[in-house]
Short mmCIF file of C-alpha atoms in Angstrom, two decimals:
data_model
loop_
_atom_site.label_atom_id
_atom_site.label_comp_id
_atom_site.label_asym_id
_atom_site.label_seq_id
_atom_site.Cartn_x
_atom_site.Cartn_y
_atom_site.Cartn_z
CA MET A 1 57.02 26.33 92.50
CA LYS A 2 55.21 24.43 89.78
CA ILE A 3 51.97 25.80 88.33
CA GLU A 4 49.60 23.72 86.24
CA VAL A 5 46.85 25.39 84.19
CA LEU A 6 43.91 23.56 82.62
CA THR A 7 42.06 25.50 79.93
CA LEU A 8 40.16 25.21 76.66
CA PHE A 9 42.20 28.10 75.25
CA PRO A 10 45.92 27.51 75.94
CA LYS A 11 47.11 30.13 73.44
CA MET A 12 45.74 32.84 75.71
CA PHE A 13 48.57 32.13 78.13
CA GLU A 14 51.31 32.91 75.63
CA CYS A 15 51.33 36.50 76.92
CA LEU A 16 52.87 35.23 80.16
CA ASN A 17 56.06 34.60 78.20
CA GLU A 18 56.63 38.37 78.08
CA SER A 19 58.11 40.86 80.56
CA VAL A 20 59.07 39.95 84.14
CA ILE A 21 57.03 36.76 84.34
CA GLY A 22 58.37 35.50 81.02
CA LYS A 23 61.95 36.11 82.12
CA ALA A 24 61.28 34.26 85.38
CA ILE A 25 59.86 31.26 83.52
CA LEU A 26 62.83 31.25 81.14
CA ALA A 27 65.21 31.40 84.12
CA GLU A 28 63.27 28.52 85.73
CA LYS A 29 62.38 30.53 88.83
CA PHE A 30 59.09 28.64 88.61
CA LYS A 31 57.52 26.20 86.15
CA LEU A 32 54.32 26.86 84.23
CA ASN A 33 52.57 24.09 82.31
CA VAL A 34 49.43 24.84 80.31
CA THR A 35 47.24 21.88 79.34
CA ASP A 36 44.46 21.86 76.76
CA ILE A 37 41.40 20.17 78.28
CA ARG A 38 40.17 19.24 74.79
CA ASP A 39 43.06 16.79 74.44
CA PHE A 40 41.34 14.58 77.03
CA SER A 41 37.85 14.60 75.54
CA LEU A 42 36.59 11.16 74.50
CA ASP A 43 34.16 12.77 72.07
CA LYS A 44 35.23 12.28 68.46
CA HIS A 45 34.82 16.01 67.87
CA LYS A 46 36.68 16.87 71.10
CA LYS A 47 33.52 18.40 72.50
CA CYS A 48 33.81 19.53 76.14
CA ASP A 49 30.42 21.09 76.83
CA ASP A 50 26.74 20.17 76.85
CA TYR A 51 23.31 21.57 77.71
CA PRO A 52 22.55 22.01 81.44
CA PHE A 53 20.17 19.63 83.15
CA GLY A 54 17.04 21.49 84.22
CA GLY A 55 17.23 23.86 81.28
CA GLY A 56 18.66 27.33 81.07
CA SER A 57 20.78 29.35 78.70
CA GLY A 58 24.32 28.54 77.67
CA MET A 59 26.41 25.41 77.95
CA VAL A 60 28.21 23.68 80.80
CA MET A 61 31.66 22.10 80.66
CA THR A 62 31.37 18.31 81.00
CA PRO A 63 33.21 16.51 83.82
CA GLN A 64 34.99 13.74 81.90
CA PRO A 65 37.63 15.79 80.02
CA ILE A 66 38.34 17.97 83.05
CA CYS A 67 38.73 15.10 85.51
CA ASP A 68 40.91 13.11 83.12
CA ALA A 69 43.10 16.17 82.55
CA ILE A 70 43.46 16.71 86.30
CA ASP A 71 44.33 13.04 86.82
CA ASN A 72 47.00 13.35 84.15
CA VAL A 73 48.79 16.47 85.42
CA ASP A 74 48.31 15.84 89.15
CA PRO A 75 47.97 12.06 89.65
CA ASP A 76 49.30 12.12 93.21
CA ARG A 77 47.24 15.16 94.24
CA LEU A 78 50.28 17.23 95.13
CA CYS A 79 48.75 20.49 93.87
CA LYS A 80 46.49 22.89 95.64
CA ARG A 81 43.65 22.87 93.13
CA ILE A 82 41.96 26.17 92.39
CA PHE A 83 38.89 26.88 90.26
CA LEU A 84 38.51 30.45 89.01
CA SER A 85 34.94 31.49 89.81
CA PRO A 86 32.96 34.65 90.69
CA LYS A 87 31.65 32.62 93.65
CA GLY A 88 35.14 32.11 95.07
CA GLU A 89 37.17 33.82 97.76
CA THR A 90 38.30 37.24 96.56
CA LEU A 91 41.99 37.46 95.71
CA SER A 92 43.79 39.77 98.13
CA GLN A 93 47.42 40.58 98.83
CA SER A 94 47.41 38.41 101.94
CA LEU A 95 45.96 35.50 99.96
CA VAL A 96 48.54 36.08 97.21
CA GLU A 97 51.34 35.77 99.77
CA LYS A 98 49.77 32.63 101.24
CA LEU A 99 49.43 30.94 97.84
CA SER A 100 53.00 31.91 96.90
CA LYS A 101 54.21 29.58 99.66
CA GLU A 102 52.63 26.54 97.99
CA GLU A 103 54.98 24.21 96.12
CA ASN A 104 52.40 23.13 93.55
CA LEU A 105 49.33 24.96 92.25
CA LEU A 106 46.71 23.85 89.74
CA PHE A 107 44.32 26.34 88.17
CA LEU A 108 41.16 25.20 86.39
CA CYS A 109 39.73 27.76 83.98
CA GLY A 110 36.03 27.42 83.41
CA HIS A 111 34.13 28.70 80.39
CA TYR A 112 30.61 29.10 79.08
CA GLU A 113 28.16 28.89 82.04
CA GLY A 114 30.73 27.11 84.20
CA VAL A 115 31.72 23.52 84.93
CA ASP A 116 29.76 20.52 86.16
CA GLN A 117 29.46 20.86 89.96
CA ARG A 118 30.73 17.32 90.44
CA VAL A 119 34.15 18.43 89.26
CA ILE A 120 34.25 21.12 91.93
CA ASP A 121 32.96 18.79 94.65
CA SER A 122 35.43 16.00 93.94
CA GLU A 123 38.54 17.67 92.55
CA ILE A 124 38.80 21.30 93.69
CA ASP A 125 40.32 22.61 96.95
CA MET A 126 39.21 26.22 96.67
CA GLU A 127 37.36 28.62 94.40
CA LEU A 128 39.00 31.95 93.64
CA SER A 129 37.60 35.25 92.34
CA ILE A 130 39.46 38.38 91.25
CA GLY A 131 36.47 40.67 91.79
CA ASP A 132 32.74 41.14 91.80
CA TYR A 133 32.18 40.89 88.06
CA VAL A 134 31.83 38.15 85.46
CA LEU A 135 34.28 37.36 82.66
CA THR A 136 33.74 35.17 79.60
CA GLY A 137 36.08 32.59 81.09
CA GLY A 138 38.59 31.92 83.83
CA GLU A 139 41.70 32.46 81.73
CA LEU A 140 42.18 36.19 82.37
CA ALA A 141 41.49 35.73 86.09
CA CYS A 142 44.00 32.89 86.16
CA MET A 143 46.68 35.06 84.55
CA VAL A 144 46.03 37.81 87.09
CA ALA A 145 46.45 35.31 89.94
CA ILE A 146 49.64 33.82 88.46
CA ASP A 147 51.17 37.27 87.90
CA ALA A 148 50.40 38.36 91.46
CA ILE A 149 51.63 35.12 93.02
CA ALA A 150 54.80 34.81 90.93
CA ARG A 151 56.06 38.19 92.15
CA TYR A 152 56.54 36.65 95.60
CA ILE A 153 58.66 33.76 94.33
CA ASP A 154 62.36 34.22 95.10
CA GLY A 155 64.28 35.63 92.17
CA VAL A 156 61.30 36.71 90.08
CA LEU A 157 61.67 40.41 90.91
CA GLY A 158 64.98 42.20 90.72
CA SER A 159 64.80 43.35 94.36
CA SER A 160 63.31 41.64 97.39
CA GLU A 161 62.24 45.10 98.59
CA SER A 162 59.91 45.53 95.60
CA THR A 163 57.08 43.65 97.31
CA ASN A 164 57.66 45.43 100.62
CA GLU A 165 57.07 48.98 99.40
CA GLU A 166 54.04 48.68 97.15
CA SER A 167 50.29 49.04 97.51
CA PHE A 168 48.73 46.83 100.20
CA SER A 169 52.12 45.65 101.53
CA ASN A 170 51.46 47.53 104.80
CA GLY A 171 47.72 47.85 104.39
CA LEU A 172 48.02 51.20 102.58
CA LEU A 173 48.13 52.30 98.96
CA GLU A 174 51.53 53.10 97.49
CA TYR A 175 53.11 56.56 97.59
CA PRO A 176 53.76 58.52 94.33
CA GLN A 177 56.90 57.69 92.36
CA TYR A 178 59.14 60.11 90.43
CA THR A 179 62.20 59.83 88.18
CA ARG A 180 64.27 62.02 85.84
CA PRO A 181 63.96 64.72 84.63
CA GLN A 182 63.51 66.82 87.75
CA ASN A 183 61.47 69.36 85.79
CA PHE A 184 59.02 67.98 83.23
CA ARG A 185 56.77 70.48 81.48
CA GLY A 186 56.92 72.73 84.51
CA MET A 187 56.00 69.94 86.92
CA LEU A 188 58.67 69.54 89.61
CA VAL A 189 59.70 66.59 91.73
CA PRO A 190 58.96 67.26 95.44
CA ASP A 191 62.00 68.83 97.10
CA VAL A 192 62.08 66.26 99.90
CA LEU A 193 62.92 63.50 97.43
CA LEU A 194 65.99 65.44 96.33
CA SER A 195 67.17 66.26 99.85
CA GLY A 196 69.13 63.08 100.53
CA ASN A 197 67.53 62.93 103.98
CA HIS A 198 66.24 59.36 104.06
CA GLN A 199 64.34 59.86 107.31
CA GLU A 200 62.40 62.77 105.83
CA VAL A 201 61.84 60.84 102.61
CA ASP A 202 60.40 57.90 104.55
CA LYS A 203 58.18 60.26 106.53
CA TRP A 204 56.93 61.95 103.34
CA ARG A 205 56.20 58.65 101.67
CA TYR A 206 54.25 57.33 104.65
CA ASN A 207 52.21 60.53 104.89
CA GLU A 208 51.47 60.28 101.17
CA GLN A 209 50.33 56.68 101.64
CA LEU A 210 47.95 57.80 104.37
CA ARG A 211 46.64 60.69 102.28
CA ILE A 212 46.02 58.63 99.16
CA THR A 213 44.48 55.74 101.09
CA LYS A 214 42.17 58.11 102.95
CA GLU A 215 41.05 59.69 99.67
CA ARG A 216 40.65 56.54 97.58
CA ARG A 217 40.26 53.54 99.89
CA PRO A 218 39.17 54.71 103.36
CA ASP A 219 37.91 51.17 104.02
CA LEU A 220 41.54 50.05 104.29
CA LEU A 221 42.12 52.46 107.17
CA GLU A 222 39.03 51.14 108.95
CA GLU A 223 40.54 47.65 108.83
CA LYS A 224 43.83 48.72 110.47
#
């Protein structure tokens, strides 16, 4: 997979060079290119925003630098083009899996009061939200989406089972996890996990998933 990111603040994406995602990029499990929209501004001061027509507070990102940047990184329109927006479809595990099957993705990160609607109408395939709240820009939302999607790319995680046994993989929240030591400050690991009986372990884990989901996200059970 190849992922293109268009942003006014490319340095924000340097954190993706750390941990699991950073190792995957270094190992070329997928490609990530971050492009500075300002590089395509025709304004002598590299300005990329202006006052909104009709009045109102804040500034709006102008279409010229964005469209020229998109034309540069995706001239043949091979990418599925995504604009991070509170008005978009909410990111879910099923959508993450669907997007992970794309060969090319392009993320446009808005800022200020948003981008000129003509960019969205002419260049964008879908709008994507990570939740019902507003951020100062699309960069953090973009990084969340990339992190979630990349985990489904072959070779990114150490085990293919990692995405099969986590929250939302079967419509339920994940069961509790334990490791050594067996006794930590008087808190013991459940005996069933030490029994070696894999059938009983699986049963315990499933029951824990049901219990936790019922307590914290009963809406997920209503959907099943």
